[in-house]
């Protein structure tokens, strides 16, 4: 009688496949984080938002497939639980209900040819992106590296937006020869995102390694210059809220910052932000920003 032999899978091959899938997920996250503030292609009528949505959907789909394959290879399905998941899930549910009851179902789902950034597809893939980060990033160090790369890409985008407003056109495309063009959206959008990332850049400047601290301070300086030159009311309001949170956490846990006197830097920025918030003045030499007109909600 012939004995049946059971083939044993090589554990090294399986481990190598899992590592490869993990790298695919990680690289996909970094591609989205680094390219999203800068990405555009001059091949369609909407050269900015449509191309960003395409990048998010394609890379997000690749990362999600790689995550499912990784789960299948590991034969273990684990999801990290956190209260933030509930908020993201509620946002997706609300967006799906609004899309299903919309008078224009096609436009609400895809966003084409209307506002792509508010479409269900974009919100869905941002939710997937959040899910992948929360379940693949191992620790706070990796999360800060993602934020560092995003801040760097946004700093480049903000610097380019300021050059555009001053009439320094770097790109050779005809549509890029207008001061209102930038790789983020409107000038006010650049200012608001700079206000969001300025406290995060300062947090990185206090906690990263020496080389990364230097870059974090450079990013913070670019974001502050963006706010000063664009002087958008909503952006100053966002900065005030972010600095209040930053100072609260720093006073509560940042003993090293208090001992070295570093707490005075965000406090000084808070005073500056409050001054421009209520004074409503612009710095000398600031470019003339075009008016942005939006329809009312009704």
Short mmCIF file of C-alpha atoms in Angstrom, two decimals:
data_model
loop_
_atom_site.label_atom_id
_atom_site.label_comp_id
_atom_site.label_asym_id
_atom_site.label_seq_id
_atom_site.Cartn_x
_atom_site.Cartn_y
_atom_site.Cartn_z
CA UNK A 1 0.00 0.00 0.00
CA UNK A 2 1.21 3.48 -0.82
CA UNK A 3 1.35 5.92 2.02
CA UNK A 4 -0.21 9.29 1.42
CA UNK A 5 2.13 12.10 2.27
CA UNK A 6 0.76 15.46 3.34
CA UNK A 7 2.48 18.41 1.80
CA UNK A 8 3.68 20.88 4.37
CA UNK A 9 3.71 24.51 3.31
CA UNK A 10 6.97 26.33 3.72
CA UNK A 11 6.46 28.77 6.61
CA UNK A 12 9.20 31.03 5.26
CA UNK A 13 7.31 31.52 1.99
CA UNK A 14 4.11 32.33 3.87
CA UNK A 15 5.92 34.79 6.14
CA UNK A 16 7.54 36.41 3.11
CA UNK A 17 4.16 36.85 1.42
CA UNK A 18 2.73 38.45 4.56
CA UNK A 19 5.67 40.85 4.79
CA UNK A 20 5.25 41.74 1.10
CA UNK A 21 1.56 42.48 1.61
CA UNK A 22 2.33 44.61 4.67
CA UNK A 23 4.81 46.64 2.61
CA UNK A 24 2.20 47.05 -0.12
CA UNK A 25 -0.28 48.47 2.41
CA UNK A 26 2.32 50.75 4.01
CA UNK A 27 3.60 52.10 0.69
CA UNK A 28 0.01 52.70 -0.45
CA UNK A 29 -0.68 54.79 2.65
CA UNK A 30 2.47 56.85 2.09
CA UNK A 31 1.60 57.36 -1.59
CA UNK A 32 -1.80 58.81 -0.68
CA UNK A 33 -0.40 60.92 2.17
CA UNK A 34 2.51 62.35 0.15
CA UNK A 35 0.80 62.85 -3.21
CA UNK A 36 -2.73 63.95 -2.25
CA UNK A 37 -1.80 67.63 -1.53
CA UNK A 38 0.30 67.83 -4.73
CA UNK A 39 -1.43 65.55 -7.22
CA UNK A 40 -3.03 66.85 -10.40
CA UNK A 41 -3.02 65.81 -14.07
CA UNK A 42 -3.83 68.08 -17.04
CA UNK A 43 -5.74 65.39 -18.95
CA UNK A 44 -9.32 66.14 -17.97
CA UNK A 45 -11.52 69.21 -17.56
CA UNK A 46 -11.28 68.91 -13.77
CA UNK A 47 -7.52 68.72 -13.39
CA UNK A 48 -7.53 68.82 -9.59
CA UNK A 49 -10.39 67.20 -7.66
CA UNK A 50 -11.16 64.43 -10.17
CA UNK A 51 -7.52 63.39 -10.32
CA UNK A 52 -7.21 63.39 -6.53
CA UNK A 53 -10.32 61.23 -6.22
CA UNK A 54 -8.92 58.82 -8.82
CA UNK A 55 -5.65 58.57 -6.91
CA UNK A 56 -7.50 57.92 -3.64
CA UNK A 57 -9.78 55.26 -5.14
CA UNK A 58 -7.09 53.35 -7.06
CA UNK A 59 -4.45 53.33 -4.32
CA UNK A 60 -7.07 52.77 -1.61
CA UNK A 61 -8.46 49.75 -3.50
CA UNK A 62 -4.97 48.27 -3.88
CA UNK A 63 -4.29 48.73 -0.15
CA UNK A 64 -7.65 47.24 0.83
CA UNK A 65 -7.13 44.16 -1.39
CA UNK A 66 -3.64 43.72 0.07
CA UNK A 67 -5.11 43.89 3.59
CA UNK A 68 -7.71 41.21 2.81
CA UNK A 69 -5.02 38.99 1.28
CA UNK A 70 -2.86 39.50 4.36
CA UNK A 71 -5.76 38.47 6.61
CA UNK A 72 -6.32 35.37 4.45
CA UNK A 73 -2.65 34.39 4.61
CA UNK A 74 -2.44 34.92 8.36
CA UNK A 75 -5.78 33.14 8.85
CA UNK A 76 -6.53 35.61 11.63
CA UNK A 77 -9.12 38.40 11.42
CA UNK A 78 -8.48 41.15 13.96
CA UNK A 79 -9.79 44.71 14.11
CA UNK A 80 -8.62 47.26 16.64
CA UNK A 81 -11.57 48.73 18.49
CA UNK A 82 -11.71 52.43 19.30
CA UNK A 83 -14.45 54.94 20.01
CA UNK A 84 -13.39 56.96 16.95
CA UNK A 85 -14.65 54.10 14.77
CA UNK A 86 -18.20 54.96 15.82
CA UNK A 87 -17.88 58.55 14.59
CA UNK A 88 -16.47 57.46 11.23
CA UNK A 89 -19.19 54.82 10.87
CA UNK A 90 -21.90 57.37 11.66
CA UNK A 91 -20.45 59.71 9.04
CA UNK A 92 -20.55 56.93 6.42
CA UNK A 93 -24.12 55.99 7.37
CA UNK A 94 -25.28 59.62 7.19
CA UNK A 95 -23.56 60.07 3.83
CA UNK A 96 -25.12 56.87 2.46
CA UNK A 97 -28.62 57.94 3.57
CA UNK A 98 -28.14 61.39 2.05
CA UNK A 99 -26.95 59.80 -1.20
CA UNK A 100 -29.80 57.28 -1.35
CA UNK A 101 -32.43 60.01 -0.83
CA UNK A 102 -30.76 62.53 -3.13
CA UNK A 103 -32.66 64.00 -6.07
CA UNK A 104 -29.57 63.41 -8.18
CA UNK A 105 -28.35 59.95 -7.18
CA UNK A 106 -25.62 59.74 -9.82
CA UNK A 107 -24.05 63.08 -8.92
CA UNK A 108 -24.29 62.43 -5.18
CA UNK A 109 -22.55 59.04 -5.48
CA UNK A 110 -19.80 59.80 -7.98
CA UNK A 111 -19.56 63.56 -7.62
CA UNK A 112 -19.16 63.95 -11.38
CA UNK A 113 -19.59 66.54 -12.82
CA UNK A 114 -20.40 68.41 -9.60
CA UNK A 115 -18.48 68.70 -6.33
CA UNK A 116 -16.33 65.59 -6.16
CA UNK A 117 -14.96 66.25 -2.68
CA UNK A 118 -18.44 65.87 -1.10
CA UNK A 119 -19.44 62.75 -3.03
CA UNK A 120 -20.21 59.44 -1.30
CA UNK A 121 -17.38 57.70 -3.18
CA UNK A 122 -14.80 60.14 -1.83
CA UNK A 123 -16.14 59.95 1.74
CA UNK A 124 -16.27 56.13 1.51
CA UNK A 125 -12.62 55.83 0.49
CA UNK A 126 -11.52 58.32 3.13
CA UNK A 127 -13.30 56.00 5.59
CA UNK A 128 -11.41 53.03 4.10
CA UNK A 129 -8.19 55.01 4.39
CA UNK A 130 -8.94 55.68 8.07
CA UNK A 131 -9.71 51.97 8.60
CA UNK A 132 -6.39 50.92 7.04
CA UNK A 133 -4.40 53.39 9.12
CA UNK A 134 -6.10 52.39 12.38
CA UNK A 135 -5.52 48.68 11.72
CA UNK A 136 -2.05 48.67 10.15
CA UNK A 137 -0.10 51.45 11.89
CA UNK A 138 1.68 49.73 14.77
CA UNK A 139 2.45 52.59 17.13
CA UNK A 140 2.43 56.36 17.60
CA UNK A 141 5.86 56.63 15.98
CA UNK A 142 4.60 55.31 12.65
CA UNK A 143 1.56 57.56 12.87
CA UNK A 144 3.79 60.59 13.40
CA UNK A 145 5.86 59.55 10.38
CA UNK A 146 2.69 59.59 8.26
CA UNK A 147 1.75 63.00 9.63
CA UNK A 148 5.31 64.22 9.03
CA UNK A 149 5.14 63.20 5.36
CA UNK A 150 1.70 64.79 4.97
CA UNK A 151 2.92 68.02 6.59
CA UNK A 152 5.94 68.07 4.26
CA UNK A 153 3.78 67.62 1.16
CA UNK A 154 1.37 70.30 2.37
CA UNK A 155 4.25 72.67 3.11
CA UNK A 156 5.42 72.32 -0.50
CA UNK A 157 1.85 72.91 -1.71
CA UNK A 158 1.50 76.00 0.53
CA UNK A 159 4.82 77.39 -0.68
CA UNK A 160 3.73 76.88 -4.28
CA UNK A 161 0.39 78.58 -3.57
CA UNK A 162 2.18 81.62 -2.14
CA UNK A 163 4.44 81.83 -5.20
CA UNK A 164 1.35 81.70 -7.42
CA UNK A 165 -0.27 84.59 -5.55
CA UNK A 166 2.86 86.69 -6.09
CA UNK A 167 2.88 85.90 -9.80
CA UNK A 168 5.84 83.52 -9.73
CA UNK A 169 4.62 80.75 -12.03
CA UNK A 170 6.79 77.66 -11.77
CA UNK A 171 4.82 75.16 -13.85
CA UNK A 172 4.73 75.56 -17.66
CA UNK A 173 1.03 74.70 -18.11
CA UNK A 174 -1.31 77.41 -19.35
CA UNK A 175 -3.85 76.80 -16.58
CA UNK A 176 -1.07 77.30 -14.01
CA UNK A 177 -0.41 80.86 -15.16
CA UNK A 178 -3.19 82.25 -12.95
CA UNK A 179 -2.58 83.40 -9.35
CA UNK A 180 -5.66 81.52 -8.15
CA UNK A 181 -4.33 78.10 -9.18
CA UNK A 182 -2.71 75.80 -6.62
CA UNK A 183 -2.54 72.06 -6.01
CA UNK A 184 -4.96 72.06 -3.06
CA UNK A 185 -8.00 74.03 -4.18
CA UNK A 186 -8.72 77.62 -3.23
CA UNK A 187 -6.33 79.93 -1.38
CA UNK A 188 -8.60 79.82 1.66
CA UNK A 189 -8.45 76.01 1.63
CA UNK A 190 -4.66 76.18 1.75
CA UNK A 191 -4.86 78.56 4.72
CA UNK A 192 -7.30 76.33 6.65
CA UNK A 193 -5.19 73.19 6.14
CA UNK A 194 -2.08 75.14 7.15
CA UNK A 195 -3.89 76.15 10.34
CA UNK A 196 -4.73 72.51 11.06
CA UNK A 197 -1.17 71.28 10.51
CA UNK A 198 0.72 74.10 12.25
CA UNK A 199 0.10 72.70 15.79
CA UNK A 200 0.94 69.19 14.54
CA UNK A 201 4.19 70.44 13.02
CA UNK A 202 5.05 72.08 16.34
CA UNK A 203 4.28 68.83 18.16
CA UNK A 204 6.69 67.06 15.83
CA UNK A 205 9.32 69.73 16.40
CA UNK A 206 9.18 68.99 20.14
CA UNK A 207 9.18 65.18 19.90
CA UNK A 208 10.98 64.02 16.73
CA UNK A 209 14.67 63.28 16.22
CA UNK A 210 17.05 66.15 15.57
CA UNK A 211 16.89 66.06 11.75
CA UNK A 212 13.13 65.70 11.71
CA UNK A 213 12.80 68.52 14.23
CA UNK A 214 14.57 70.87 11.83
CA UNK A 215 12.18 69.98 9.03
CA UNK A 216 9.21 70.26 11.40
CA UNK A 217 10.23 73.82 12.30
CA UNK A 218 10.57 74.61 8.58
CA UNK A 219 7.08 73.22 7.95
CA UNK A 220 5.70 75.26 10.86
CA UNK A 221 7.35 78.43 9.49
CA UNK A 222 5.82 77.84 6.03
CA UNK A 223 2.37 77.28 7.55
CA UNK A 224 2.65 80.43 9.67
CA UNK A 225 3.77 82.47 6.65
CA UNK A 226 0.80 81.10 4.71
CA UNK A 227 -1.59 82.21 7.44
CA UNK A 228 -0.03 85.65 7.73
CA UNK A 229 -0.09 86.32 3.98
CA UNK A 230 -3.56 84.91 3.32
CA UNK A 231 -5.10 86.09 6.63
CA UNK A 232 -8.34 84.11 6.35
CA UNK A 233 -10.73 84.49 9.31
CA UNK A 234 -11.76 80.82 9.42
CA UNK A 235 -8.12 79.74 9.26
CA UNK A 236 -7.22 81.89 12.29
CA UNK A 237 -10.21 80.47 14.14
CA UNK A 238 -9.07 76.91 13.38
CA UNK A 239 -5.54 77.77 14.52
CA UNK A 240 -6.81 79.19 17.82
CA UNK A 241 -8.77 75.98 18.48
CA UNK A 242 -5.76 73.83 17.59
CA UNK A 243 -3.39 75.81 19.79
CA UNK A 244 -5.80 75.64 22.74
CA UNK A 245 -5.83 71.84 22.44
CA UNK A 246 -2.04 71.78 22.01
CA UNK A 247 -1.47 73.93 25.11
CA UNK A 248 -3.93 71.89 27.16
CA UNK A 249 -2.09 68.66 26.36
CA UNK A 250 1.31 70.31 26.82
CA UNK A 251 0.43 71.73 30.25
CA UNK A 252 -1.09 68.42 31.32
CA UNK A 253 1.68 66.09 30.12
CA UNK A 254 4.55 68.13 28.70
CA UNK A 255 6.75 68.58 31.77
CA UNK A 256 9.88 68.70 29.63
CA UNK A 257 8.41 71.51 27.52
CA UNK A 258 7.55 73.48 30.65
CA UNK A 259 11.00 72.98 32.17
CA UNK A 260 12.77 74.16 28.98
CA UNK A 261 10.41 77.09 28.50
CA UNK A 262 9.21 75.79 25.13
CA UNK A 263 5.60 76.31 26.18
CA UNK A 264 6.07 80.02 25.44
CA UNK A 265 6.25 79.36 21.67
CA UNK A 266 2.66 78.07 21.23
CA UNK A 267 1.45 80.71 23.69
CA UNK A 268 3.01 83.44 21.55
CA UNK A 269 1.40 81.93 18.45
CA UNK A 270 -1.96 81.89 20.24
CA UNK A 271 -1.64 85.61 21.00
CA UNK A 272 -0.75 86.31 17.35
CA UNK A 273 -3.70 84.23 16.13
CA UNK A 274 -6.13 86.01 18.47
CA UNK A 275 -4.79 89.39 17.32
CA UNK A 276 -5.36 88.65 13.61
CA UNK A 277 -8.66 86.97 14.41
CA UNK A 278 -10.17 90.09 15.97
CA UNK A 279 -8.15 92.85 14.30
CA UNK A 280 -8.91 91.61 10.76
CA UNK A 281 -5.86 93.27 9.23
CA UNK A 282 -3.31 91.99 6.74
CA UNK A 283 0.47 92.16 6.97
CA UNK A 284 2.31 94.66 4.73
CA UNK A 285 3.22 93.18 1.36
CA UNK A 286 0.54 90.48 1.49
CA UNK A 287 -0.83 89.53 -1.95
CA UNK A 288 -4.30 90.59 -3.00
CA UNK A 289 -6.52 87.53 -2.63
CA UNK A 290 -9.39 87.05 -5.10
CA UNK A 291 -12.87 86.99 -3.62
CA UNK A 292 -14.41 83.54 -3.26
CA UNK A 293 -18.17 83.49 -3.77
CA UNK A 294 -20.23 80.44 -2.80
CA UNK A 295 -23.98 79.86 -3.17
CA UNK A 296 -26.04 79.73 0.01
CA UNK A 297 -27.29 76.44 1.41
CA UNK A 298 -30.85 77.11 0.27
#
